Tab-separated table of C-alpha atoms in Angstrom:
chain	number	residue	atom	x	y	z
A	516	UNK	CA	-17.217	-7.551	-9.143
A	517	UNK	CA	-18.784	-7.982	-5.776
A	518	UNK	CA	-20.216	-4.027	-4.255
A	519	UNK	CA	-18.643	-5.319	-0.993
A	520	UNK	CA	-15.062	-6.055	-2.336
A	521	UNK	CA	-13.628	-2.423	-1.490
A	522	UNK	CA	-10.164	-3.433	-2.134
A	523	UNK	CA	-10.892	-4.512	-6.222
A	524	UNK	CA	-12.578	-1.185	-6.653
A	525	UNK	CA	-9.933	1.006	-4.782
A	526	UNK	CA	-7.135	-1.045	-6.804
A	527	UNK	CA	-9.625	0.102	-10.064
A	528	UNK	CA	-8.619	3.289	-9.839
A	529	UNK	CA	-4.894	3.299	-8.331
A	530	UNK	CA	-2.484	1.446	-10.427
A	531	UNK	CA	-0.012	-0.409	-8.355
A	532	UNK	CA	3.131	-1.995	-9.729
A	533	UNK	CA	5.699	-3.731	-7.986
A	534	UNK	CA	9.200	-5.393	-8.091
A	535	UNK	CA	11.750	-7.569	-6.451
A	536	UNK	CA	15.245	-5.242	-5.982
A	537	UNK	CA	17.307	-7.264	-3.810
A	538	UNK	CA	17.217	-10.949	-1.976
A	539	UNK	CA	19.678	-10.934	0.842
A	540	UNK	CA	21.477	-13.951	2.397
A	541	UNK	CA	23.231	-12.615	5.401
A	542	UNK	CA	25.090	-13.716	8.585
A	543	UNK	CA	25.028	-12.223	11.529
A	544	UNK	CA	26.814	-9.242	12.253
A	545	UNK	CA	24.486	-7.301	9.210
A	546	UNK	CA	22.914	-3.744	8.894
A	547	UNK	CA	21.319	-2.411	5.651
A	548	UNK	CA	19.421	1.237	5.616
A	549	UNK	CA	17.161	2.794	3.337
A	550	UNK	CA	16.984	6.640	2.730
A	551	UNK	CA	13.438	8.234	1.921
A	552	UNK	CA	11.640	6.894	-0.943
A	553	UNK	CA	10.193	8.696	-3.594
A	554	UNK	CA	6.589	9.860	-3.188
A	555	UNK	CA	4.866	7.633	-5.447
A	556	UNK	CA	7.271	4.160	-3.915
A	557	UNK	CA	6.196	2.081	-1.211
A	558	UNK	CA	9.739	-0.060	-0.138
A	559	UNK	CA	8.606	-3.844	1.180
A	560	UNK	CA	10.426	-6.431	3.009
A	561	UNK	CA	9.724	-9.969	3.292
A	562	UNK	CA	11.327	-11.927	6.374
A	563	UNK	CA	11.435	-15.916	4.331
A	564	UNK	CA	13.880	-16.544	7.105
A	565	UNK	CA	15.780	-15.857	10.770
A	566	UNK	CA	14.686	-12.366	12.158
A	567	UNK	CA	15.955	-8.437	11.656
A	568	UNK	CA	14.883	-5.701	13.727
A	569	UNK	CA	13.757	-2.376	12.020
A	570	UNK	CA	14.448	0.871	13.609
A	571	UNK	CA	13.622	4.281	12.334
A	572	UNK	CA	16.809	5.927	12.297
A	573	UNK	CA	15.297	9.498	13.883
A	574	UNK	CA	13.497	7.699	16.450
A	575	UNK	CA	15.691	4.622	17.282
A	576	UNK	CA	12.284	2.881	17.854
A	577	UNK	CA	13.153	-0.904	17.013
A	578	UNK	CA	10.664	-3.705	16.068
A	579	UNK	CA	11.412	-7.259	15.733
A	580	UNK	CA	10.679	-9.125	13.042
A	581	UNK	CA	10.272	-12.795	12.650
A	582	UNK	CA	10.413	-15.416	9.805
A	583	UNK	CA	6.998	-14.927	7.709
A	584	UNK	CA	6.601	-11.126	8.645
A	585	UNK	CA	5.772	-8.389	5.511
A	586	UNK	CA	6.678	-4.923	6.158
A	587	UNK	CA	5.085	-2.185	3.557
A	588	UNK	CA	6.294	1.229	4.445
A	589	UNK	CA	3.143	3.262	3.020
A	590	UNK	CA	4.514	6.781	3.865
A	591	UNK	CA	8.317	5.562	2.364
A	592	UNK	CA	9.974	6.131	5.572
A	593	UNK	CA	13.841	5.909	6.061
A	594	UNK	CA	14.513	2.471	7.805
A	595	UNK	CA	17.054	0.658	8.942
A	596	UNK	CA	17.364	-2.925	9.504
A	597	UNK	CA	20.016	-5.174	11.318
A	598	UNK	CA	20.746	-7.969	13.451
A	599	UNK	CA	20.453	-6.620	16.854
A	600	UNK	CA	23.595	-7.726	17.953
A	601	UNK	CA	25.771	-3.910	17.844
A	602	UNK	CA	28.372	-5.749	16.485
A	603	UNK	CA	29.735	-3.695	13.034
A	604	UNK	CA	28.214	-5.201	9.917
A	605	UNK	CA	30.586	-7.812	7.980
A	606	UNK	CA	31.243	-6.353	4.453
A	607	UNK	CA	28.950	-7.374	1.297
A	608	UNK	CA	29.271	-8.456	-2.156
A	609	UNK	CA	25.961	-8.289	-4.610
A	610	UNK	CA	25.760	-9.648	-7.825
A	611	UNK	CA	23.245	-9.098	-10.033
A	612	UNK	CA	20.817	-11.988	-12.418
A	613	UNK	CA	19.271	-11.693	-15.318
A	614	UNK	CA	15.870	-11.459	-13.983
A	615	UNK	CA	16.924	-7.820	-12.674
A	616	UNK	CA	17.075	-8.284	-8.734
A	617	UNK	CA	20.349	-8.628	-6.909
A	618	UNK	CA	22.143	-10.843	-4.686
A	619	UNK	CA	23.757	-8.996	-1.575
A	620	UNK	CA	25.559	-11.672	0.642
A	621	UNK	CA	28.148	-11.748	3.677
A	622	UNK	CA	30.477	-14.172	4.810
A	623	UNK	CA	28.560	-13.500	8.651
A	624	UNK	CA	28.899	-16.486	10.912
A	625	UNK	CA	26.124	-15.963	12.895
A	626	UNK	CA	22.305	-16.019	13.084
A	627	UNK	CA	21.143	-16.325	8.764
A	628	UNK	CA	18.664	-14.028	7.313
A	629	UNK	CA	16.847	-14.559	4.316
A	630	UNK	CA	15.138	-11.305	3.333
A	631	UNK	CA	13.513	-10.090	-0.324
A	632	UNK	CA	13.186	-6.404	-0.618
A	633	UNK	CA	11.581	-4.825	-3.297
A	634	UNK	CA	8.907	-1.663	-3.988
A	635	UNK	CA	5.546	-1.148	-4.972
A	636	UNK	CA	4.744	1.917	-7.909
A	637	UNK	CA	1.855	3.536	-7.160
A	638	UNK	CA	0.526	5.828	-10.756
A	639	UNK	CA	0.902	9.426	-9.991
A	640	UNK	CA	-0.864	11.685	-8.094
A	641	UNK	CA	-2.509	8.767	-6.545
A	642	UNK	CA	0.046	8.623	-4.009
A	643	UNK	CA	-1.340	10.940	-1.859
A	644	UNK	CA	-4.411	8.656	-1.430
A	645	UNK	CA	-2.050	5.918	-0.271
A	646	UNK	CA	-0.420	8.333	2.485
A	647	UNK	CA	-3.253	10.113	3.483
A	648	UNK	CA	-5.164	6.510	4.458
A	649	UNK	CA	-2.456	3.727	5.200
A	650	UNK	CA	-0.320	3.492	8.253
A	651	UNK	CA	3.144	4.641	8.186
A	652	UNK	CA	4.309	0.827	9.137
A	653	UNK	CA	2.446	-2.086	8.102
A	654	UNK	CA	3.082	-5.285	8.833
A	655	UNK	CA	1.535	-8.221	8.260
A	656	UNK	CA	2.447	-12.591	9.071
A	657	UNK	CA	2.257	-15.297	5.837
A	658	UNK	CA	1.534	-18.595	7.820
A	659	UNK	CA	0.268	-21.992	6.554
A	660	UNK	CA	-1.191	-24.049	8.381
A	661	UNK	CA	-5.125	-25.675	8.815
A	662	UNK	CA	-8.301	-24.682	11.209
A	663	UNK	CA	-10.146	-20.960	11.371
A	664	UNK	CA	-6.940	-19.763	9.992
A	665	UNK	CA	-6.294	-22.027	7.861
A	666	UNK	CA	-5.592	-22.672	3.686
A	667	UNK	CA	-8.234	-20.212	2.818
A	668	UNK	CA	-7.001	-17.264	5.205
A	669	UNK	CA	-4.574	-14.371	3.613
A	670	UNK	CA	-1.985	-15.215	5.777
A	671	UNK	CA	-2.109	-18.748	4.165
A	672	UNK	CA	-2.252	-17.222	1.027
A	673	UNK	CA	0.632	-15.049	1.676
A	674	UNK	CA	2.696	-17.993	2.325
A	675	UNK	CA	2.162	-19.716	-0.538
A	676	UNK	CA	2.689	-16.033	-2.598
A	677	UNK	CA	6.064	-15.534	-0.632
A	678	UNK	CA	7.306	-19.395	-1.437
A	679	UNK	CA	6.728	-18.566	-4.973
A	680	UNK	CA	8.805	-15.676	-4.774
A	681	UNK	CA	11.569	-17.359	-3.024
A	682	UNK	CA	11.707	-20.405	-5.561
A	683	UNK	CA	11.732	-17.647	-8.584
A	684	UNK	CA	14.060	-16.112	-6.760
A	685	UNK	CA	16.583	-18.833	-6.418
A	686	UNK	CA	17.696	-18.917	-9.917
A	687	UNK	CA	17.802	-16.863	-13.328
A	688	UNK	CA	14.530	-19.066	-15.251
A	689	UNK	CA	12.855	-17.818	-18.630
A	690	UNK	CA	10.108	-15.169	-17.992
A	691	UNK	CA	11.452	-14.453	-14.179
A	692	UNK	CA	11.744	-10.855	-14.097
A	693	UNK	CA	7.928	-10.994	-14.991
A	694	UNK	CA	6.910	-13.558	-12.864
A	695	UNK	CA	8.935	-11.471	-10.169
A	696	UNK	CA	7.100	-8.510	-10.992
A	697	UNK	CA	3.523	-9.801	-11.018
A	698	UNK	CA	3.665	-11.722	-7.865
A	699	UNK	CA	5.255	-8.444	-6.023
A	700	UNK	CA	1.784	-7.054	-7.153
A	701	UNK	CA	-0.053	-9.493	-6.072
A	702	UNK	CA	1.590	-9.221	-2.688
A	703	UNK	CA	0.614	-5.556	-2.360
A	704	UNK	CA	-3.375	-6.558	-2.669
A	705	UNK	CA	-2.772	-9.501	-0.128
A	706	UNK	CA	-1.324	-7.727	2.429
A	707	UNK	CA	-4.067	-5.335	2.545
A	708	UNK	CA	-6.648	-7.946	2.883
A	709	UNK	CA	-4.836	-9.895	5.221
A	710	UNK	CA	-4.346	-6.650	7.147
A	711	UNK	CA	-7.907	-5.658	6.843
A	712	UNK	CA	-9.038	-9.496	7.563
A	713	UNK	CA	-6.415	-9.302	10.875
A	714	UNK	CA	-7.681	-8.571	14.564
A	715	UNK	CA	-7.115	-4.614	15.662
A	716	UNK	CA	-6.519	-3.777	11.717
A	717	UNK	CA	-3.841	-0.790	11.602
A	718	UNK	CA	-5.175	2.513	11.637
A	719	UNK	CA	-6.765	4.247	8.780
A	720	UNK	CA	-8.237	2.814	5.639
A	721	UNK	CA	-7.639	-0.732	6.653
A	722	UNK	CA	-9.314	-0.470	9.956
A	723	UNK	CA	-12.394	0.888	8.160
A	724	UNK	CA	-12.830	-1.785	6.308
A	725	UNK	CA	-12.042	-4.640	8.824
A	726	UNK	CA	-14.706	-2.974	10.907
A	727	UNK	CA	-18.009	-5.183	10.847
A	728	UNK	CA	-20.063	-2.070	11.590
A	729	UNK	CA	-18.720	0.658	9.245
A	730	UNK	CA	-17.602	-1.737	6.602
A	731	UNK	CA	-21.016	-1.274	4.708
A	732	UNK	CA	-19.909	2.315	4.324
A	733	UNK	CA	-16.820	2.151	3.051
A	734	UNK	CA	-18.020	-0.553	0.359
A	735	UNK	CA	-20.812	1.088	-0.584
A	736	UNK	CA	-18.857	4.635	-1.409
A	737	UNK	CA	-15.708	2.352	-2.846
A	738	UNK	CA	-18.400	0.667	-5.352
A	739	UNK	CA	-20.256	4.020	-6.259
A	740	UNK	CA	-18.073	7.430	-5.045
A	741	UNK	CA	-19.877	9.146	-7.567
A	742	UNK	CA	-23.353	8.554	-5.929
A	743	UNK	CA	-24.383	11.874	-3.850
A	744	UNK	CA	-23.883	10.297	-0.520
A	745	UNK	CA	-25.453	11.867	2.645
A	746	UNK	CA	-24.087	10.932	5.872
A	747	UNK	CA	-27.343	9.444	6.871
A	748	UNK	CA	-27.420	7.529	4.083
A	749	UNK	CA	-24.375	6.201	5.045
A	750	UNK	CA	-25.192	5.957	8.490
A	751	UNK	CA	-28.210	3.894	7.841
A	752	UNK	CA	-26.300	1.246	5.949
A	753	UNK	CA	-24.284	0.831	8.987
A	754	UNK	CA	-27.022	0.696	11.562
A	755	UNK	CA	-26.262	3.756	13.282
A	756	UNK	CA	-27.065	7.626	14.238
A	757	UNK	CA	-25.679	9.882	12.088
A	758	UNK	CA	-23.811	11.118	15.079
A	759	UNK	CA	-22.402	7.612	16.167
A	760	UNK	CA	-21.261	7.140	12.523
A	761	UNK	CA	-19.254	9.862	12.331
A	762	UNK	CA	-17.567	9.648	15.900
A	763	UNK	CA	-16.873	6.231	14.988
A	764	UNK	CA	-15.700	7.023	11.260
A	765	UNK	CA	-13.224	9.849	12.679
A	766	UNK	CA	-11.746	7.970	15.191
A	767	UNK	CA	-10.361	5.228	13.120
A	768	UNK	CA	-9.697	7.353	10.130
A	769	UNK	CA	-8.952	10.914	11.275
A	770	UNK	CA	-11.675	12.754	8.882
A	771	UNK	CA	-14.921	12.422	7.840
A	772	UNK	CA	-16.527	9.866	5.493
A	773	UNK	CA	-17.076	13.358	2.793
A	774	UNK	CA	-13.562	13.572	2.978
A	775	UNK	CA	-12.494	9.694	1.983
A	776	UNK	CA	-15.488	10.275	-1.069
A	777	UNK	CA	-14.119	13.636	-2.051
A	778	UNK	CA	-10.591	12.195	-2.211
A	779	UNK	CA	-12.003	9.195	-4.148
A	780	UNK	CA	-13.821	11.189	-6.817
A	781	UNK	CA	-10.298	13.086	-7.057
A	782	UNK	CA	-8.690	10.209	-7.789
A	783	UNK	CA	-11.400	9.296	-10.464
A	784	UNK	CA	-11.146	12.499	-12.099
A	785	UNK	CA	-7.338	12.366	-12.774
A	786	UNK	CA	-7.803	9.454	-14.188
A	787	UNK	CA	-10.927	10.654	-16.736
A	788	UNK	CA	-8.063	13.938	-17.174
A	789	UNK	CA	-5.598	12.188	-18.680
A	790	UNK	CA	-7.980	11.194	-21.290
A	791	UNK	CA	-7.378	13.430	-24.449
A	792	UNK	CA	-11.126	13.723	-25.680
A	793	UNK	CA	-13.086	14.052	-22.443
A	794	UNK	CA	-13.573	17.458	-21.100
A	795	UNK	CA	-13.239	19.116	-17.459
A	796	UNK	CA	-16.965	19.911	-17.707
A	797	UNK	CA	-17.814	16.344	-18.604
A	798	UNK	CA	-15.097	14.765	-15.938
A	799	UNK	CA	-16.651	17.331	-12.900
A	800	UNK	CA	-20.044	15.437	-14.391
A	801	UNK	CA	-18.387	12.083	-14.411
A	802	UNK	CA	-17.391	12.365	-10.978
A	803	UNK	CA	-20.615	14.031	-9.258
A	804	UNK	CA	-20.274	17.470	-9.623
A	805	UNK	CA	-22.735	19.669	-11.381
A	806	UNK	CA	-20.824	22.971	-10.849
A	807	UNK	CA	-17.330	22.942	-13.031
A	808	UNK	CA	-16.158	26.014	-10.881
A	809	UNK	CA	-16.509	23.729	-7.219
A	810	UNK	CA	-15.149	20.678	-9.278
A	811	UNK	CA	-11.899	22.975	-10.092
A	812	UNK	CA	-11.395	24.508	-7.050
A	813	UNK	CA	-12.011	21.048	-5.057
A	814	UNK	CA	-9.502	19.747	-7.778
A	815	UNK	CA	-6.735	22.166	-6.685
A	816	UNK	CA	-7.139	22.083	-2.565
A	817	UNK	CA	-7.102	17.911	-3.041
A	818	UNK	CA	-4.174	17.777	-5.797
A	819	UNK	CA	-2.408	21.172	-5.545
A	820	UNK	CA	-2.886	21.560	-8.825
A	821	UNK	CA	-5.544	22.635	-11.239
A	822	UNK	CA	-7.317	19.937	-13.601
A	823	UNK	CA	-5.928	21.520	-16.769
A	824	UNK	CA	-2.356	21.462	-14.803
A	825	UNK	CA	-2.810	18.464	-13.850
A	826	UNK	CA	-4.122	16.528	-17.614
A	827	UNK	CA	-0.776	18.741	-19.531
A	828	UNK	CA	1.552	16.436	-16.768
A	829	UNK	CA	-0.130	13.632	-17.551
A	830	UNK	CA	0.619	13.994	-21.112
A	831	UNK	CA	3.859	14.614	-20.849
A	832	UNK	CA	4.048	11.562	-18.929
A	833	UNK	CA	4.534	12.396	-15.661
């Protein structure tokens, strides 16, 4: 694996599933909402067709949405979409197909919509990781087409990834639920590199990384977290002071590049935890820390939990 290619090693240590819930074929007048998702769910919405606007029901904020559009809802926000019309949606009937996902359809005259929905898993308690760094909203545009953005880009890509969808989609085939499922995962890991790829990258994580400047950074912690990384160190690889580099680091992430590493080696060390043989001495080791006691106490302000709390919920299966 490439040191530069951030988004392999992050995706190393969180484990992100995925699957298609619903494909909706609606007319115009339609409205669907979604309440709060669970912690460790990320809801996503594909626009293969027509247009919806999404509103956050506290806020009334609305935002169109056009054919080819991705929505991931990292923080798993209650959402609304609908038509933008006013009008009172036209009643529904879903049926369900063997490959798991449903149907929902109207007999709505108006405008069509074509819309998948599904949600990504993300492995407990690497949730937080996802909240903490990703924007509340992300959306991102699958479009083919030829030139600088052209077969090669992850918007291109994303078309292609959506069309397969939609055609697996369209009927109940042999192996579809898991064809379903593994291109919904694959659509997680391009939408963050087409997001990260895009011009003014979405706050957080994803505008780290599409930096040119700070980029260096992040791949070089994402490839080693375990290193004992200075911030001049860090600084260096980017070019910079160590004062620039962390101006710049905390405006486009909102903390410091010790507190992206510390929440990395976190991650790493629940995952070493839930292994039955390793100890917490060896896993505050593992992860770069040659005091137990800090490693423990780091443990609990990151996770609100301890490490041995933490590894009996993991083998229970949590």
């Amino acid at each position: 694996m490439s040191e530069v290619d951030w988004l392999s090693h992050l995706l190393q240590i969180v484990t992100v599933t995925g699957q298609l819930e619903v494909r909706c074929a609606y007319g115009a007048p339609w409205r669907v909402a979604w309440s709060q998702a669970a912690a460790n769910e990320i809801p996503y919405h594909v626009i293969v067709k027509g247009r919806a606007i999404m509103e956050d029901p506290e806020t009334r904020t609305p935002r169109e949405l056009v054919s080819g559009d991705i929505v991931l809802l990292p923080h798993g926000a209650a959402h609304v979409l609908h038509d933008g019309s006013g009008q009172a949606p036209i009643r529904t009937r879903q049926h369900r197909g063997a490959a798991g996902w449903m149907l929902s359809e109207n007999d709505g005259e108006g405008e069509r919509l074509d819309l998948m929905c599904g949600r990504f898993f993300i492995a407990p308690p690497h949730d937080r990781l996802i909240r903490n760094y990703m924007p509340a909203n992300l959306v991102t545009r699958a479009m083919s087409g030829h030139g600088e953005n052209g077969v090669g880009s992850a918007s291109s890509q994303l078309a292609s990834l959506v069309n397969l969808m939609r055609m697996e989609s369209s009927g109940d085939r042999a192996g579809g639920r898991a064809m379903l499922n593994a291109l919904s995962s694959a659509l997680f890991t391009l939408v963050l590199r087409a997001a990260s790829e895009a011009e003014g990258a979405p706050e957080g994580l994803l505008a780290l990384a599409g930096h040119p400047r700070l980029a260096p950074a992040i791949a070089a912690m994402f490839a080693d977290p375990t290193r004992s990384w200075k911030l001049p160190d860090l600084a260096d690889l980017c070019g910079m002071s160590r004062a620039t580099f962390m101006r710049h680091f905390q405006d486009r992430l909102g903390c410091s590049a010790l507190d992206l590493l510390t929440d990395l080696r976190m991650s790493l060390a629940a995952n070493e935890l839930k292994k039955p043989a390793i100890s917490t001495e060896a896993v505050a080791e593992a992860v770069g820390y040659q005091s137990v006691s800090a490693f423990r106490r780091v443990f609990a302000e990151r996770m609100g939990m301890t490490p041995g709390e933490w590894r009996r919920l993991a083998h229970k299966g949590v």
